[in-house]
Tab-separated table of C-alpha atoms in Angstrom:
chain	number	residue	atom	x	y	z
A	24	GLN	CA	5.084	-11.026	29.627
A	25	GLU	CA	2.193	-8.627	29.214
A	26	GLN	CA	-0.117	-9.954	26.577
A	27	LEU	CA	-3.649	-10.129	25.280
A	28	VAL	CA	-4.922	-13.424	23.892
A	29	GLN	CA	-8.106	-13.404	21.857
A	30	SER	CA	-10.629	-16.123	21.080
A	31	GLY	CA	-10.712	-18.037	17.823
A	32	ALA	CA	-12.246	-17.288	14.466
A	33	GLU	CA	-16.024	-17.202	14.043
A	34	VAL	CA	-18.365	-17.710	11.113
A	35	LYS	CA	-21.837	-16.243	11.531
A	36	LYS	CA	-24.931	-15.751	9.430
A	37	PRO	CA	-26.396	-12.301	8.805
A	38	GLY	CA	-28.580	-11.206	11.691
A	39	ALA	CA	-26.755	-13.327	14.244
A	40	SER	CA	-24.617	-12.140	17.147
A	41	VAL	CA	-21.009	-12.817	18.015
A	42	LYS	CA	-19.219	-12.543	21.359
A	43	LEU	CA	-15.443	-12.292	21.319
A	44	SER	CA	-13.069	-12.541	24.249
A	45	CYS	CA	-9.731	-10.967	25.088
A	46	LYS	CA	-7.797	-12.426	28.032
A	47	ALA	CA	-5.145	-10.294	29.674
A	48	SER	CA	-2.087	-11.645	31.448
A	49	GLY	CA	1.200	-10.410	32.878
A	50	TYR	CA	-0.145	-7.166	34.356
A	51	THR	CA	-2.778	-5.767	36.724
A	52	PHE	CA	-6.007	-6.130	34.760
A	53	THR	CA	-7.804	-3.205	36.384
A	54	SER	CA	-4.967	-0.725	35.801
A	55	TYR	CA	-5.526	-0.413	32.062
A	56	TYR	CA	-8.394	0.293	29.693
A	57	LEU	CA	-9.109	-2.136	26.878
A	58	HIS	CA	-10.169	-0.970	23.436
A	59	TRP	CA	-11.679	-2.839	20.507
A	60	VAL	CA	-10.535	-1.961	16.990
A	61	ARG	CA	-11.597	-3.721	13.818
A	62	GLN	CA	-10.118	-4.052	10.347
A	63	ALA	CA	-12.155	-5.113	7.334
A	64	PRO	CA	-10.314	-7.077	4.627
A	65	GLY	CA	-7.789	-4.828	2.902
A	66	GLN	CA	-8.980	-1.807	4.870
A	67	GLY	CA	-7.711	0.404	7.689
A	68	LEU	CA	-8.238	0.400	11.439
A	69	GLU	CA	-11.625	1.381	12.880
A	70	TRP	CA	-12.096	2.212	16.562
A	71	MET	CA	-15.175	0.580	18.108
A	72	GLY	CA	-15.073	1.424	21.786
A	73	VAL	CA	-13.379	1.079	25.141
A	74	ILE	CA	-14.062	-0.509	28.532
A	75	ASN	CA	-12.565	0.350	31.889
A	76	PRO	CA	-12.078	-3.014	33.597
A	77	SER	CA	-11.920	-1.310	36.976
A	78	GLY	CA	-15.563	-0.241	37.094
A	79	GLY	CA	-16.912	-1.632	33.857
A	80	SER	CA	-17.728	1.750	32.312
A	81	THR	CA	-17.792	1.865	28.539
A	82	THR	CA	-17.734	4.302	25.647
A	83	TYR	CA	-18.763	3.195	22.176
A	84	ALA	CA	-18.311	4.708	18.750
A	85	GLN	CA	-21.581	6.207	17.592
A	86	LYS	CA	-21.560	3.918	14.562
A	87	PHE	CA	-21.924	0.859	16.808
A	88	GLN	CA	-24.235	2.278	19.475
A	89	GLY	CA	-27.101	-0.123	20.075
A	90	ARG	CA	-25.285	-3.067	18.487
A	91	VAL	CA	-22.171	-3.430	20.632
A	92	THR	CA	-21.733	-4.356	24.275
A	93	MET	CA	-18.396	-4.581	26.058
A	94	THR	CA	-18.148	-6.357	29.397
A	95	ARG	CA	-15.459	-7.684	31.655
A	96	ASP	CA	-14.847	-10.500	34.119
A	97	THR	CA	-12.259	-9.436	36.667
A	98	SER	CA	-12.007	-12.981	38.072
A	99	THR	CA	-10.527	-14.204	34.795
A	100	SER	CA	-8.994	-10.910	33.554
A	101	THR	CA	-11.077	-11.152	30.414
A	102	VAL	CA	-13.021	-8.591	28.445
A	103	TYR	CA	-15.779	-9.449	26.008
A	104	MET	CA	-17.186	-7.669	22.972
A	105	GLU	CA	-20.601	-8.678	21.671
A	106	LEU	CA	-21.825	-7.400	18.321
A	107	THR	CA	-25.425	-8.077	17.325
A	108	SER	CA	-27.448	-7.914	14.109
A	109	LEU	CA	-24.398	-8.874	12.088
A	110	ARG	CA	-24.153	-7.817	8.444
A	111	SER	CA	-21.759	-8.840	5.719
A	112	ASP	CA	-19.815	-5.604	6.177
A	113	ASP	CA	-19.036	-6.649	9.766
A	114	THR	CA	-16.642	-9.208	8.270
A	115	ALA	CA	-13.326	-8.148	9.734
A	116	VAL	CA	-10.475	-8.934	12.075
A	117	TYR	CA	-11.317	-7.645	15.543
A	118	TYR	CA	-8.467	-6.589	17.832
A	119	CYS	CA	-8.336	-5.723	21.496
A	120	ALA	CA	-5.629	-3.307	22.626
A	121	ARG	CA	-4.550	-1.922	25.998
A	122	GLU	CA	-4.268	1.673	27.144
A	123	LEU	CA	-3.089	3.187	30.408
A	124	GLN	CA	-5.845	4.114	32.904
A	125	GLY	CA	-6.856	7.695	32.505
A	126	GLY	CA	-6.776	7.561	28.732
A	127	GLY	CA	-5.188	9.916	26.284
A	128	THR	CA	-2.289	7.606	25.566
A	129	TRP	CA	-1.132	4.941	23.139
A	130	LEU	CA	-2.400	1.402	22.512
A	131	ASP	CA	-0.003	-1.388	23.415
A	132	PRO	CA	0.037	-4.316	23.313
A	133	TRP	CA	-2.539	-5.578	20.846
A	134	GLY	CA	-4.123	-8.991	20.795
A	135	GLN	CA	-3.516	-11.315	17.879
A	136	GLY	CA	-6.921	-10.554	16.389
A	137	THR	CA	-10.064	-12.592	15.805
A	138	LEU	CA	-11.440	-13.062	12.314
A	139	VAL	CA	-15.211	-12.826	12.082
A	140	ILE	CA	-16.821	-13.835	8.807
A	141	VAL	CA	-20.450	-12.947	8.238
A	142	SER	CA	-21.907	-14.929	5.364
A	143	SER	CA	-25.104	-16.695	4.467
B	20	GLU	CA	-14.879	13.610	15.784
B	21	ILE	CA	-11.242	14.101	14.783
B	22	VAL	CA	-10.284	13.014	11.284
B	23	LEU	CA	-6.697	12.011	10.523
B	24	THR	CA	-5.490	12.181	6.932
B	25	GLN	CA	-2.239	10.472	5.945
B	26	SER	CA	-0.149	10.997	2.843
B	27	PRO	CA	0.829	9.312	0.713
B	28	ASP	CA	-1.577	6.366	0.593
B	29	SER	CA	1.199	4.168	-0.735
B	30	GLN	CA	4.815	4.445	-1.739
B	31	SER	CA	7.351	2.211	-3.455
B	32	VAL	CA	10.823	2.770	-2.020
B	33	THR	CA	14.308	1.312	-2.271
B	34	PRO	CA	16.371	0.053	0.678
B	35	LYS	CA	18.472	2.711	2.461
B	36	GLU	CA	16.132	5.435	1.215
B	37	LYS	CA	14.683	8.030	3.577
B	38	VAL	CA	10.897	7.863	3.883
B	39	THR	CA	8.542	10.533	5.198
B	40	ILE	CA	4.886	9.918	6.002
B	41	THR	CA	2.640	12.749	7.105
B	42	CYS	CA	-0.522	12.778	9.199
B	43	ARG	CA	-2.790	15.807	9.399
B	44	ALA	CA	-5.467	16.175	12.078
B	45	SER	CA	-8.742	18.009	11.491
B	46	GLN	CA	-8.222	19.943	14.732
B	47	ASN	CA	-5.488	20.685	17.261
B	48	ILE	CA	-4.538	17.501	19.125
B	49	GLY	CA	-1.385	18.720	20.818
B	50	ILE	CA	1.015	15.799	20.824
B	51	SER	CA	-1.600	13.071	21.377
B	52	LEU	CA	-0.544	11.340	18.187
B	53	HIS	CA	0.972	7.858	17.926
B	54	TRP	CA	2.366	5.773	15.067
B	55	TYR	CA	1.971	2.044	14.451
B	56	GLN	CA	3.470	-0.426	12.002
B	57	GLN	CA	1.370	-3.308	10.714
B	58	ARG	CA	3.111	-6.003	8.729
B	59	PRO	CA	0.944	-8.276	6.547
B	60	ASP	CA	-1.254	-10.612	8.582
B	61	GLN	CA	0.040	-9.239	11.878
B	62	SER	CA	-1.353	-7.006	14.610
B	63	PRO	CA	-0.308	-3.346	14.726
B	64	ASN	CA	2.823	-2.554	16.735
B	65	LEU	CA	3.546	0.750	18.406
B	66	LEU	CA	6.510	2.671	16.988
B	67	ILE	CA	6.207	6.239	18.275
B	68	LYS	CA	4.150	7.643	21.155
B	69	PHE	CA	3.205	11.257	21.808
B	70	ALA	CA	4.394	12.397	18.396
B	71	SER	CA	8.125	11.990	18.938
B	72	GLN	CA	8.866	9.512	21.725
B	73	SER	CA	10.350	6.260	20.474
B	74	PHE	CA	8.774	3.164	21.978
B	75	SER	CA	10.941	0.584	23.688
B	76	GLY	CA	12.732	-1.754	21.313
B	77	VAL	CA	11.956	0.216	18.152
B	78	PRO	CA	14.953	0.683	15.821
B	79	SER	CA	16.492	4.145	15.912
B	80	ARG	CA	15.842	4.688	12.201
B	81	PHE	CA	12.210	5.431	13.101
B	82	SER	CA	11.482	8.948	14.365
B	83	GLY	CA	8.483	11.213	14.725
B	84	SER	CA	7.855	14.928	14.905
B	85	GLY	CA	5.092	17.498	14.954
B	86	SER	CA	2.408	18.973	17.151
B	87	GLY	CA	-0.977	20.575	16.798
B	88	THR	CA	-2.337	19.365	13.457
B	89	ASP	CA	0.705	18.278	11.444
B	90	PHE	CA	2.833	15.245	12.187
B	91	THR	CA	5.567	13.287	10.449
B	92	LEU	CA	6.951	9.773	10.692
B	93	THR	CA	10.442	9.427	9.231
B	94	ILE	CA	12.334	6.249	8.443
B	95	ASN	CA	16.034	6.927	7.907
B	96	GLY	CA	17.704	4.143	5.961
B	97	LEU	CA	14.801	1.930	4.995
B	98	GLU	CA	15.293	-1.811	5.422
B	99	ALA	CA	13.474	-4.649	3.701
B	100	GLU	CA	11.710	-5.596	6.938
B	101	ASP	CA	10.028	-2.161	6.963
B	102	ALA	CA	7.604	-3.260	4.244
B	103	ALA	CA	4.324	-2.654	6.039
B	104	THR	CA	1.374	-0.322	6.427
B	105	TYR	CA	1.821	2.585	8.825
B	106	TYR	CA	-1.016	4.196	10.768
B	107	CYS	CA	-1.286	7.322	12.862
B	108	HIS	CA	-3.713	7.365	15.798
B	109	GLN	CA	-5.042	10.221	17.923
B	110	SER	CA	-5.853	9.884	21.607
B	111	SER	CA	-6.721	13.540	22.202
B	112	SER	CA	-10.421	12.795	22.545
B	113	LEU	CA	-12.953	10.031	22.142
B	114	PRO	CA	-13.856	8.623	19.714
B	115	TYR	CA	-10.269	7.665	19.000
B	116	SER	CA	-9.426	7.616	15.303
B	117	PHE	CA	-6.790	6.361	12.915
B	118	GLY	CA	-5.394	7.602	9.661
B	119	GLN	CA	-6.280	5.590	6.572
B	120	GLY	CA	-2.811	4.049	6.463
B	121	THR	CA	0.281	4.372	4.278
B	122	LYS	CA	1.486	1.211	2.574
B	123	LEU	CA	5.218	0.983	1.982
B	124	GLU	CA	6.436	-1.390	-0.705
B	125	ILE	CA	10.116	-2.194	-0.983
B	126	LYS	CA	11.484	-2.221	-4.532
């Protein structure tokens, strides 16, 4: 079935970087965009950005510009999200979610989420 | 940037009750509005796409309506398994955005 499987939980110190992965299976990897959305403990959903696996183009939320980089590896159908200069308020569950090529549509499915804890 | 505002923030409801959640957009988004359900400690799941189209496998008690700036998610005949937080999401333009969520508690 079509699914997104994310990497495991991470614990990082303030100022460090984290690189998360999201592996797609069950569909044509380059036919869908992949978004990253995060959720701080007890909070709502926050959109971070999107990558087009077909050409690698990206768009990031202004809030994360300069700190986030999204990449993809078409040979393994995997997208990556690296966040640098981590702060305690980056503690959150990070989700990847799929969208039809062309954009303007819904997000489905979602990965299971990766918990990132930033603590000294 | 488009801001989505949901109401209420939370609601305590009894089984079989009808529930209405609203989502207001800060500008006209046509029907580029989608609804998700997130149960505790789970990923969000799509319920309704393009304001009123039910997603595959979603129970018929869930329905959506609206266009432009005002949207509604309705649950007819609430069941215990519907205890969750519900989010609206706009895909009219980047950056995508979500409502703040509406938490439903079952009495």
